[in-house]
mmCIF file of C-alpha atoms in Angstrom:
data_model
loop_
_atom_site.group_PDB
_atom_site.id
_atom_site.type_symbol
_atom_site.label_atom_id
_atom_site.label_comp_id
_atom_site.label_asym_id
_atom_site.label_seq_id
_atom_site.Cartn_x
_atom_site.Cartn_y
_atom_site.Cartn_z
ATOM 1 C CA MET A 1 118.300 118.057 134.116
ATOM 2 C CA THR A 2 122.039 117.833 133.465
ATOM 3 C CA PRO A 3 124.138 119.012 130.504
ATOM 4 C CA ALA A 4 125.261 116.187 128.261
ATOM 5 C CA ALA A 5 128.892 115.192 128.548
ATOM 6 C CA GLY A 6 130.982 117.399 126.293
ATOM 7 C CA ALA A 7 128.058 119.732 125.552
ATOM 8 C CA ARG A 8 128.997 122.936 123.764
ATOM 9 C CA PRO A 9 126.865 125.889 122.664
ATOM 10 C CA LEU A 10 125.762 125.809 119.035
ATOM 11 C CA ASN A 11 123.927 128.178 116.719
ATOM 12 C CA ASP A 12 124.883 131.393 118.481
ATOM 13 C CA ALA A 13 122.227 133.864 117.323
ATOM 14 C CA SER A 14 124.748 136.714 117.089
ATOM 15 C CA SER A 15 126.226 135.167 113.939
ATOM 16 C CA GLU A 16 123.039 133.825 112.338
ATOM 17 C CA PRO A 17 121.814 135.509 109.154
ATOM 18 C CA ALA A 18 118.162 136.293 108.609
ATOM 19 C CA SER A 19 117.735 132.911 106.925
ATOM 20 C CA VAL A 20 116.269 129.458 107.369
ATOM 21 C CA PRO A 21 118.633 128.551 110.256
ATOM 22 C CA GLY A 22 118.037 131.831 112.061
ATOM 23 C CA ALA A 23 114.264 131.753 111.697
ATOM 24 C CA LEU A 24 114.058 128.094 112.664
ATOM 25 C CA LEU A 25 116.321 128.659 115.661
ATOM 26 C CA THR A 26 113.952 131.389 116.854
ATOM 27 C CA ARG A 27 111.038 128.948 116.722
ATOM 28 C CA VAL A 28 113.031 126.235 118.491
ATOM 29 C CA ARG A 29 113.999 128.664 121.266
ATOM 30 C CA ARG A 30 110.339 129.574 121.688
ATOM 31 C CA ALA A 31 109.338 125.906 121.837
ATOM 32 C CA ILE A 32 111.992 125.225 124.479
ATOM 33 C CA GLY A 33 110.690 128.101 126.576
ATOM 34 C CA GLU A 34 107.094 126.937 126.245
ATOM 35 C CA ALA A 35 108.163 123.420 127.264
ATOM 36 C CA GLY A 36 109.759 124.656 130.489
ATOM 37 C CA GLY A 37 113.350 124.871 129.297
ATOM 38 C CA TRP A 38 113.864 121.375 127.870
ATOM 39 C CA LEU A 39 112.659 119.912 124.572
ATOM 40 C CA PRO A 40 112.713 116.137 123.973
ATOM 41 C CA PHE A 41 114.847 115.284 120.962
ATOM 42 C CA ASP A 42 111.962 113.816 118.978
ATOM 43 C CA ARG A 43 110.141 117.156 119.156
ATOM 44 C CA PHE A 44 113.298 118.992 118.172
ATOM 45 C CA MET A 45 113.883 116.599 115.263
ATOM 46 C CA ALA A 46 110.303 117.078 114.074
ATOM 47 C CA MET A 47 110.816 120.852 113.999
ATOM 48 C CA ALA A 48 114.223 120.594 112.320
ATOM 49 C CA LEU A 49 112.792 118.442 109.536
ATOM 50 C CA TYR A 50 109.141 119.432 109.174
ATOM 51 C CA GLU A 51 108.476 122.876 110.686
ATOM 52 C CA PRO A 52 106.268 124.576 108.048
ATOM 53 C CA GLY A 53 108.329 126.609 105.607
ATOM 54 C CA LEU A 54 111.577 126.170 107.547
ATOM 55 C CA GLY A 55 112.243 122.517 108.350
ATOM 56 C CA TYR A 56 114.583 120.590 106.095
ATOM 57 C CA TYR A 57 111.798 118.797 104.240
ATOM 58 C CA ALA A 58 109.534 121.852 104.279
ATOM 59 C CA ASN A 59 111.873 124.388 102.661
ATOM 60 C CA ALA A 60 113.066 124.753 99.082
ATOM 61 C CA THR A 61 116.752 123.870 99.476
ATOM 62 C CA PRO A 62 118.042 121.109 97.136
ATOM 63 C CA LYS A 63 118.133 117.664 98.711
ATOM 64 C CA PHE A 64 118.290 114.657 96.398
ATOM 65 C CA GLY A 65 120.818 113.969 93.672
ATOM 66 C CA ALA A 66 124.183 112.533 92.722
ATOM 67 C CA MET A 67 126.210 115.757 92.944
ATOM 68 C CA PRO A 68 127.028 117.758 96.093
ATOM 69 C CA GLN A 69 126.132 121.408 96.369
ATOM 70 C CA GLY A 70 128.509 123.853 94.751
ATOM 71 C CA ALA A 71 129.182 127.549 95.204
ATOM 72 C CA ASP A 72 126.216 128.332 92.953
ATOM 73 C CA GLY A 73 123.835 126.703 95.439
ATOM 74 C CA GLN A 74 122.985 123.938 93.002
ATOM 75 C CA GLY A 75 123.421 120.261 93.831
ATOM 76 C CA SER A 76 122.163 118.025 96.591
ATOM 77 C CA ASP A 77 122.798 116.647 100.061
ATOM 78 C CA PHE A 78 122.517 112.908 99.480
ATOM 79 C CA VAL A 79 121.645 110.338 96.848
ATOM 80 C CA THR A 80 118.960 107.664 97.107
ATOM 81 C CA ALA A 81 118.703 104.467 95.099
ATOM 82 C CA PRO A 82 116.365 105.852 92.379
ATOM 83 C CA GLU A 83 118.906 108.616 91.639
ATOM 84 C CA LEU A 84 121.694 106.040 91.330
ATOM 85 C CA SER A 85 119.950 103.961 88.665
ATOM 86 C CA PRO A 86 116.499 103.814 87.051
ATOM 87 C CA LEU A 87 116.822 100.032 87.200
ATOM 88 C CA PHE A 88 116.159 100.256 90.940
ATOM 89 C CA GLY A 89 112.579 101.362 90.276
ATOM 90 C CA HIS A 90 112.212 99.114 87.236
ATOM 91 C CA THR A 91 113.144 96.092 89.359
ATOM 92 C CA LEU A 92 110.872 97.157 92.207
ATOM 93 C CA ALA A 93 108.067 97.432 89.627
ATOM 94 C CA ARG A 94 108.344 93.699 88.986
ATOM 95 C CA GLN A 95 107.611 93.123 92.657
ATOM 96 C CA VAL A 96 104.744 95.618 92.521
ATOM 97 C CA ALA A 97 103.230 93.872 89.490
ATOM 98 C CA GLN A 98 103.344 90.488 91.207
ATOM 99 C CA ALA A 99 101.879 91.925 94.412
ATOM 100 C CA MET A 100 99.026 93.641 92.559
ATOM 101 C CA GLN A 101 98.117 90.382 90.868
ATOM 102 C CA ALA A 102 98.416 88.314 94.060
ATOM 103 C CA THR A 103 96.310 90.664 96.196
ATOM 104 C CA GLY A 104 93.818 91.816 93.567
ATOM 105 C CA VAL A 105 94.493 95.540 93.885
ATOM 106 C CA ASN A 106 95.132 98.105 91.169
ATOM 107 C CA GLU A 107 96.522 101.068 93.094
ATOM 108 C CA VAL A 108 99.936 102.087 94.425
ATOM 109 C CA TRP A 109 100.548 104.364 97.421
ATOM 110 C CA GLU A 110 104.017 105.842 97.897
ATOM 111 C CA PHE A 111 105.036 107.611 101.101
ATOM 112 C CA GLY A 112 107.748 110.269 100.967
ATOM 113 C CA ALA A 113 108.307 110.227 97.210
ATOM 114 C CA GLY A 114 111.325 112.564 97.155
ATOM 115 C CA THR A 115 111.890 113.938 93.660
ATOM 116 C CA GLY A 116 109.332 111.593 92.145
ATOM 117 C CA ALA A 117 112.095 109.568 90.467
ATOM 118 C CA LEU A 118 110.996 106.267 91.993
ATOM 119 C CA ALA A 119 107.354 106.859 91.054
ATOM 120 C CA ARG A 120 108.338 107.597 87.462
ATOM 121 C CA GLN A 121 110.542 104.499 87.244
ATOM 122 C CA VAL A 122 107.844 102.247 88.690
ATOM 123 C CA LEU A 123 105.126 103.687 86.476
ATOM 124 C CA ASP A 124 107.278 103.512 83.330
ATOM 125 C CA ALA A 125 108.112 99.865 84.042
ATOM 126 C CA LEU A 126 104.542 98.871 84.917
ATOM 127 C CA GLU A 127 103.309 100.388 81.672
ATOM 128 C CA ALA A 128 105.993 98.471 79.765
ATOM 129 C CA LEU A 129 104.836 95.286 81.503
ATOM 130 C CA GLY A 130 101.232 96.030 80.524
ATOM 131 C CA THR A 131 100.122 96.302 84.175
ATOM 132 C CA PRO A 132 99.834 100.024 84.965
ATOM 133 C CA PRO A 133 97.890 100.840 88.139
ATOM 134 C CA ALA A 134 94.640 102.726 87.819
ATOM 135 C CA ARG A 135 95.935 105.232 90.370
ATOM 136 C CA TYR A 136 99.297 106.113 91.927
ATOM 137 C CA THR A 137 98.896 108.184 95.092
ATOM 138 C CA ILE A 138 101.791 110.032 96.736
ATOM 139 C CA VAL A 139 101.579 110.987 100.399
ATOM 140 C CA ASP A 140 104.175 113.681 101.103
ATOM 141 C CA LEU A 141 104.243 116.523 103.609
ATOM 142 C CA SER A 142 106.685 118.662 101.606
ATOM 143 C CA GLY A 143 105.108 121.304 99.402
ATOM 144 C CA SER A 144 108.396 122.102 97.651
ATOM 145 C CA LEU A 145 109.018 118.441 96.877
ATOM 146 C CA ARG A 146 105.456 118.040 95.629
ATOM 147 C CA ALA A 147 106.104 120.676 92.960
ATOM 148 C CA ARG A 148 109.211 118.803 91.846
ATOM 149 C CA GLN A 149 107.308 115.519 91.823
ATOM 150 C CA GLN A 150 104.614 117.017 89.618
ATOM 151 C CA ALA A 151 107.247 118.128 87.101
ATOM 152 C CA THR A 152 108.988 114.742 87.169
ATOM 153 C CA LEU A 153 105.715 112.877 86.700
ATOM 154 C CA ALA A 154 104.175 115.105 84.040
ATOM 155 C CA THR A 155 103.956 112.219 81.565
ATOM 156 C CA HIS A 156 101.855 110.290 84.097
ATOM 157 C CA ALA A 157 99.735 113.252 85.162
ATOM 158 C CA GLY A 158 96.418 111.479 84.616
ATOM 159 C CA ARG A 159 97.389 108.605 86.868
ATOM 160 C CA VAL A 160 99.212 110.324 89.751
ATOM 161 C CA HIS A 161 97.448 111.968 92.681
ATOM 162 C CA TRP A 162 98.623 113.540 95.943
ATOM 163 C CA ALA A 163 97.210 113.215 99.436
ATOM 164 C CA ASP A 164 98.025 114.895 102.747
ATOM 165 C CA ARG A 165 96.526 112.116 104.853
ATOM 166 C CA LEU A 166 95.122 108.625 104.619
ATOM 167 C CA PRO A 167 91.449 108.091 103.820
ATOM 168 C CA PRO A 168 89.384 106.092 106.332
ATOM 169 C CA ARG A 169 89.911 102.978 104.196
ATOM 170 C CA PHE A 170 92.212 102.283 101.285
ATOM 171 C CA GLU A 171 93.725 99.375 99.397
ATOM 172 C CA GLY A 172 96.843 99.154 97.281
ATOM 173 C CA ILE A 173 100.531 98.367 97.112
ATOM 174 C CA VAL A 174 102.413 100.566 99.589
ATOM 175 C CA LEU A 175 105.964 101.760 98.889
ATOM 176 C CA GLY A 176 108.276 103.535 101.318
ATOM 177 C CA ASN A 177 111.871 104.122 100.245
ATOM 178 C CA GLU A 178 113.927 105.839 102.956
ATOM 179 C CA VAL A 179 110.837 107.005 104.829
ATOM 180 C CA LEU A 180 111.099 105.338 108.230
ATOM 181 C CA ASP A 181 114.610 106.679 108.881
ATOM 182 C CA ALA A 182 113.352 110.281 108.694
ATOM 183 C CA MET A 183 110.721 109.837 111.408
ATOM 184 C CA PRO A 184 111.657 111.557 114.697
ATOM 185 C CA VAL A 185 113.311 109.395 117.345
ATOM 186 C CA GLN A 186 113.809 109.696 121.069
ATOM 187 C CA LEU A 187 117.380 109.648 122.337
ATOM 188 C CA ILE A 188 118.232 107.788 125.534
ATOM 189 C CA VAL A 189 121.647 107.563 127.133
ATOM 190 C CA ARG A 190 123.020 105.467 129.984
ATOM 191 C CA LEU A 191 125.468 107.522 132.014
ATOM 192 C CA GLY A 192 127.125 106.001 135.055
ATOM 193 C CA GLY A 193 124.558 103.214 134.990
ATOM 194 C CA VAL A 194 121.544 105.584 135.029
ATOM 195 C CA TRP A 195 119.287 106.016 131.989
ATOM 196 C CA HIS A 196 118.489 109.544 130.829
ATOM 197 C CA GLU A 197 116.458 110.986 127.985
ATOM 198 C CA ARG A 198 118.537 113.378 125.912
ATOM 199 C CA GLY A 199 116.903 116.606 124.835
ATOM 200 C CA VAL A 200 117.716 120.150 123.787
ATOM 201 C CA ALA A 201 117.983 123.191 126.055
ATOM 202 C CA LEU A 202 119.315 126.745 125.877
ATOM 203 C CA ALA A 203 122.777 127.739 127.033
ATOM 204 C CA GLY A 204 123.077 130.073 129.993
ATOM 205 C CA ASP A 205 122.855 133.164 127.813
ATOM 206 C CA GLY A 206 119.671 131.853 126.180
ATOM 207 C CA ALA A 207 121.102 132.229 122.686
ATOM 208 C CA ALA A 208 122.575 128.867 121.781
ATOM 209 C CA LEU A 209 121.350 125.266 121.839
ATOM 210 C CA VAL A 210 122.979 122.590 123.989
ATOM 211 C CA TRP A 211 122.317 118.946 124.745
ATOM 212 C CA ALA A 212 120.718 118.276 128.127
ATOM 213 C CA ASP A 213 119.792 114.989 129.810
ATOM 214 C CA ARG A 214 117.298 114.103 132.496
ATOM 215 C CA PRO A 215 116.509 110.773 134.212
ATOM 216 C CA THR A 216 113.853 108.723 132.459
ATOM 217 C CA ALA A 217 111.877 105.520 132.693
ATOM 218 C CA LEU A 218 112.465 104.951 128.958
ATOM 219 C CA ARG A 219 114.539 101.897 128.124
ATOM 220 C CA PRO A 220 115.730 100.158 124.964
ATOM 221 C CA PRO A 221 113.629 97.101 124.072
ATOM 222 C CA LEU A 222 116.635 94.901 124.932
ATOM 223 C CA GLU A 223 118.829 94.921 128.019
ATOM 224 C CA ILE A 224 122.203 96.400 127.068
ATOM 225 C CA GLU A 225 124.954 94.232 128.471
ATOM 226 C CA GLY A 226 127.729 95.885 130.454
ATOM 227 C CA GLY A 227 127.858 99.027 132.539
ATOM 228 C CA HIS A 228 129.509 101.329 129.995
ATOM 229 C CA ASP A 229 127.951 104.608 128.887
ATOM 230 C CA TYR A 230 125.586 103.966 125.985
ATOM 231 C CA LEU A 231 123.652 106.251 123.610
ATOM 232 C CA THR A 232 120.859 104.922 121.401
ATOM 233 C CA GLU A 233 117.456 105.676 119.887
ATOM 234 C CA VAL A 234 113.910 104.432 120.334
ATOM 235 C CA HIS A 235 111.352 104.765 117.565
ATOM 236 C CA PRO A 236 107.803 105.418 118.797
ATOM 237 C CA GLN A 237 106.810 107.557 115.806
ATOM 238 C CA ALA A 238 107.840 105.043 113.132
ATOM 239 C CA GLU A 239 106.015 102.292 115.015
ATOM 240 C CA ALA A 240 102.970 104.550 115.430
ATOM 241 C CA PHE A 241 103.021 105.214 111.668
ATOM 242 C CA ILE A 242 102.833 101.472 110.994
ATOM 243 C CA ARG A 243 99.948 101.072 113.444
ATOM 244 C CA THR A 244 98.085 103.979 111.826
ATOM 245 C CA LEU A 245 98.682 102.474 108.399
ATOM 246 C CA ALA A 246 97.180 99.203 109.610
ATOM 247 C CA GLU A 247 94.034 100.969 110.808
ATOM 248 C CA HIS A 248 93.272 102.249 107.295
ATOM 249 C CA TRP A 249 94.778 99.631 104.978
ATOM 250 C CA THR A 250 92.388 96.853 103.969
ATOM 251 C CA ARG A 251 94.104 94.978 101.135
ATOM 252 C CA GLY A 252 97.412 94.862 99.275
ATOM 253 C CA ALA A 253 101.080 94.559 100.262
ATOM 254 C CA GLY A 254 103.759 96.997 101.362
ATOM 255 C CA PHE A 255 107.513 97.237 100.817
ATOM 256 C CA PHE A 256 109.643 99.411 103.094
ATOM 257 C CA ILE A 257 113.271 99.926 102.056
ATOM 258 C CA ASP A 258 115.673 101.584 104.466
ATOM 259 C CA TYR A 259 118.965 101.302 106.273
ATOM 260 C CA GLY A 260 118.759 99.530 109.591
ATOM 261 C CA PHE A 261 119.147 96.352 111.583
ATOM 262 C CA PRO A 262 117.179 93.741 113.474
ATOM 263 C CA GLU A 263 116.872 94.497 117.177
ATOM 264 C CA ALA A 264 119.749 92.306 118.387
ATOM 265 C CA GLU A 265 122.164 94.151 116.081
ATOM 266 C CA TYR A 266 120.656 97.582 116.661
ATOM 267 C CA TYR A 267 121.109 97.399 120.430
ATOM 268 C CA HIS A 268 124.411 95.523 120.398
ATOM 269 C CA PRO A 269 126.618 96.525 123.349
ATOM 270 C CA GLN A 270 129.326 97.742 120.966
ATOM 271 C CA ARG A 271 126.951 100.175 119.193
ATOM 272 C CA HIS A 272 127.350 102.571 122.090
ATOM 273 C CA MET A 273 127.180 105.841 120.106
ATOM 274 C CA GLY A 274 123.814 105.178 118.481
ATOM 275 C CA THR A 275 123.019 105.650 114.792
ATOM 276 C CA LEU A 276 121.863 109.283 114.596
ATOM 277 C CA MET A 277 123.430 111.000 111.592
ATOM 278 C CA CYS A 278 123.103 114.194 109.551
ATOM 279 C CA HIS A 279 123.680 114.651 105.821
ATOM 280 C CA ARG A 280 124.579 117.787 103.905
ATOM 281 C CA ALA A 281 126.385 118.209 100.559
ATOM 282 C CA HIS A 282 127.137 114.458 100.505
ATOM 283 C CA ARG A 283 128.982 114.688 103.817
ATOM 284 C CA SER A 284 127.927 113.178 107.125
ATOM 285 C CA ASP A 285 128.190 114.518 110.669
ATOM 286 C CA ASP A 286 126.669 113.774 114.066
ATOM 287 C CA ASP A 287 125.675 117.319 115.073
ATOM 288 C CA PRO A 288 121.922 117.871 114.541
ATOM 289 C CA LEU A 289 121.961 121.108 116.554
ATOM 290 C CA ALA A 290 123.956 122.925 113.864
ATOM 291 C CA ASP A 291 122.724 124.342 110.532
ATOM 292 C CA LEU A 292 119.055 123.998 111.425
ATOM 293 C CA GLY A 293 116.861 123.299 108.430
ATOM 294 C CA LEU A 294 119.818 122.896 106.083
ATOM 295 C CA LYS A 295 120.637 119.222 106.587
ATOM 296 C CA ASP A 296 118.913 115.921 106.910
ATOM 297 C CA ILE A 297 118.693 114.159 110.283
ATOM 298 C CA THR A 298 118.198 110.397 110.282
ATOM 299 C CA ALA A 299 118.490 107.297 112.432
ATOM 300 C CA HIS A 300 118.757 103.688 111.343
ATOM 301 C CA VAL A 301 115.560 101.641 111.509
ATOM 302 C CA ASN A 302 114.946 98.980 114.140
ATOM 303 C CA PHE A 303 113.223 96.538 111.803
ATOM 304 C CA THR A 304 112.255 94.206 114.647
ATOM 305 C CA GLY A 305 110.318 97.024 116.295
ATOM 306 C CA ILE A 306 108.583 97.844 113.001
ATOM 307 C CA ALA A 307 107.674 94.193 112.405
ATOM 308 C CA LEU A 308 106.308 93.761 115.936
ATOM 309 C CA ALA A 309 104.266 96.958 115.663
ATOM 310 C CA ALA A 310 102.865 95.663 112.370
ATOM 311 C CA GLN A 311 101.913 92.292 113.845
ATOM 312 C CA ASP A 312 100.360 93.877 116.932
ATOM 313 C CA ALA A 313 98.218 96.009 114.608
ATOM 314 C CA GLY A 314 97.018 93.010 112.593
ATOM 315 C CA LEU A 315 99.444 93.067 109.663
ATOM 316 C CA ALA A 316 101.416 90.063 108.455
ATOM 317 C CA VAL A 317 105.166 90.091 107.832
ATOM 318 C CA LEU A 318 105.715 88.636 104.343
ATOM 319 C CA GLY A 319 109.498 88.908 104.202
ATOM 320 C CA TYR A 320 112.674 90.616 105.344
ATOM 321 C CA THR A 321 116.019 90.610 103.545
ATOM 322 C CA GLY A 322 118.874 92.789 102.347
ATOM 323 C CA GLN A 323 118.297 95.179 99.455
ATOM 324 C CA GLY A 324 120.853 93.398 97.270
ATOM 325 C CA ARG A 325 119.198 90.013 97.682
ATOM 326 C CA PHE A 326 115.742 91.533 97.126
ATOM 327 C CA LEU A 327 116.761 93.189 93.851
ATOM 328 C CA LEU A 328 118.505 90.078 92.543
ATOM 329 C CA ASN A 329 115.469 87.941 93.392
ATOM 330 C CA ALA A 330 113.205 90.406 91.587
ATOM 331 C CA GLY A 331 115.211 90.225 88.357
ATOM 332 C CA LEU A 332 117.745 93.066 88.437
ATOM 333 C CA LEU A 333 120.391 91.110 86.514
ATOM 334 C CA ASP A 334 117.923 90.324 83.746
ATOM 335 C CA LEU A 335 117.067 94.017 83.397
ATOM 336 C CA ALA A 336 120.744 95.001 83.524
ATOM 337 C CA ARG A 337 121.869 92.632 80.789
ATOM 338 C CA ASP A 338 122.649 95.455 78.353
ATOM 339 C CA ALA A 339 123.875 97.981 80.910
ATOM 340 C CA GLY A 340 127.137 99.745 80.077
ATOM 341 C CA PRO A 341 130.154 100.004 82.425
ATOM 342 C CA ARG A 342 128.980 103.155 84.206
ATOM 343 C CA ALA A 343 125.455 101.806 84.709
ATOM 344 C CA ALA A 344 126.912 98.539 85.974
ATOM 345 C CA ALA A 345 128.998 100.442 88.530
ATOM 346 C CA MET A 346 125.861 102.143 89.854
ATOM 347 C CA LEU A 347 124.101 98.792 90.092
ATOM 348 C CA GLY A 348 127.039 97.527 92.115
ATOM 349 C CA LYS A 349 126.337 100.213 94.698
ATOM 350 C CA LEU A 350 122.765 98.936 94.979
ATOM 351 C CA VAL A 351 123.622 95.272 95.535
ATOM 352 C CA ASN A 352 127.167 94.956 96.891
ATOM 353 C CA GLU A 353 127.298 93.942 100.535
ATOM 354 C CA HIS A 354 129.853 96.627 101.440
ATOM 355 C CA GLU A 355 127.582 99.339 100.007
ATOM 356 C CA MET A 356 123.773 99.639 99.926
ATOM 357 C CA GLY A 357 123.130 95.954 99.255
ATOM 358 C CA GLU A 358 123.527 94.923 102.890
ATOM 359 C CA LEU A 359 123.164 98.167 104.832
ATOM 360 C CA PHE A 360 119.680 98.630 103.332
ATOM 361 C CA LYS A 361 116.967 96.108 104.130
ATOM 362 C CA VAL A 362 113.517 95.435 102.679
ATOM 363 C CA LEU A 363 110.546 94.594 104.896
ATOM 364 C CA ALA A 364 107.297 93.387 103.323
ATOM 365 C CA LEU A 365 103.966 93.733 105.153
ATOM 366 C CA ALA A 366 100.333 93.060 104.266
ATOM 367 C CA PRO A 367 96.877 93.107 105.807
ATOM 368 C CA GLU A 368 96.127 89.579 107.017
ATOM 369 C CA ALA A 369 93.434 89.109 104.356
ATOM 370 C CA SER A 370 96.068 89.603 101.634
ATOM 371 C CA ALA A 371 98.823 87.482 103.177
ATOM 372 C CA PRO A 372 97.992 83.781 102.644
ATOM 373 C CA GLY A 373 99.048 81.775 99.624
ATOM 374 C CA TRP A 374 101.844 83.751 97.998
ATOM 375 C CA VAL A 375 105.489 84.704 98.495
ATOM 376 C CA PRO A 376 106.722 88.060 97.187
ATOM 377 C CA VAL A 377 109.267 87.457 94.433
ATOM 378 C CA GLY A 378 111.851 89.616 96.208
ATOM 379 C CA PHE A 379 112.039 87.110 99.070
ATOM 380 C CA THR A 380 112.160 83.795 97.222
ATOM 381 C CA ALA A 381 115.758 83.283 98.360
ATOM 382 C CA GLY A 382 117.590 84.652 101.387
ATOM 383 C CA ASP A 383 114.569 85.617 103.491
ATOM 384 C CA ARG A 384 115.653 86.578 107.018
ATOM 385 C CA THR A 385 112.334 86.997 108.754
ATOM 386 C CA HIS A 386 113.512 84.513 111.378
ATOM 387 C CA ARG A 387 116.239 86.985 112.405
ATOM 388 C CA LEU A 388 113.868 89.794 113.294
#
């Protein structure tokens, strides 16, 4: 095990308050000790995000919204598409309505529902279309977010349900907006031509966290051209999630919206610093070892890996395209006809190529029994499945 190049101690316990970061750091230190002095990054990331009561998505700190946190502690860390414009969810609802009709299901399952804004937008629009689902189930591990979702969705209380896990069998339209990017990743780094797995260890005094690497048999799914040092991620947990979904899901269609790339772009030789990123107060940094439990940690999605995992598990890939193209295909401009200047500016963020329209992609999946004979409306033009 060798220290990562440029490693520096972080989270010195002598300056930590008795708070979320301090308590979470104590648990991480314990986990490192129990693991023999080195914790793989995916285990660290899981603790940083989901450790009960302390991880970023398991504590009560604000997360989603358009405004950064202020001195009063109010505000948010980042904004997602439903917070930018309700027309995001209203447009997605058109795709949901078509998919329900095409596959003969009358339920929606949303994973990682955030504030509940997307669920409310979809349900409001489906009711306006005259096609409300009999049941809208949210699967979310965050107790604090569940309380906020319940408040947001009070007007749909009779239709919305929550689940901690999948039933043995279920059918429905599956939605996942910015879910895959929050699933823990493994970090691998090529140093001097030798591949290492990057993990987290304790500094010599045992108080602070540092990066540490050790040789590994892990490799990216593509050969990385050149001999230069290269840091990247692999995504076993996101792919395992898709395989687990396939084991339980019998009928319907699913739409996963996230930032990411197909494999050839993800593992391009020039992307030598990886995609791992943290978000706090609408600012980004690349230091996940700092401010434990107080900021989001994400990595871009390898959509080729997700699609292959889906196919290996018996799911069909129905489409893949940019978010902007998907929303335009599904009728966003028709819904935005009477939008004012400010609303139009927000819609521009959703569809413009230099903003979310191209960075975010949409991948559609379905059990094989639900795949033949129809094309989701969001992919009627500009489908890029052939580029996965």
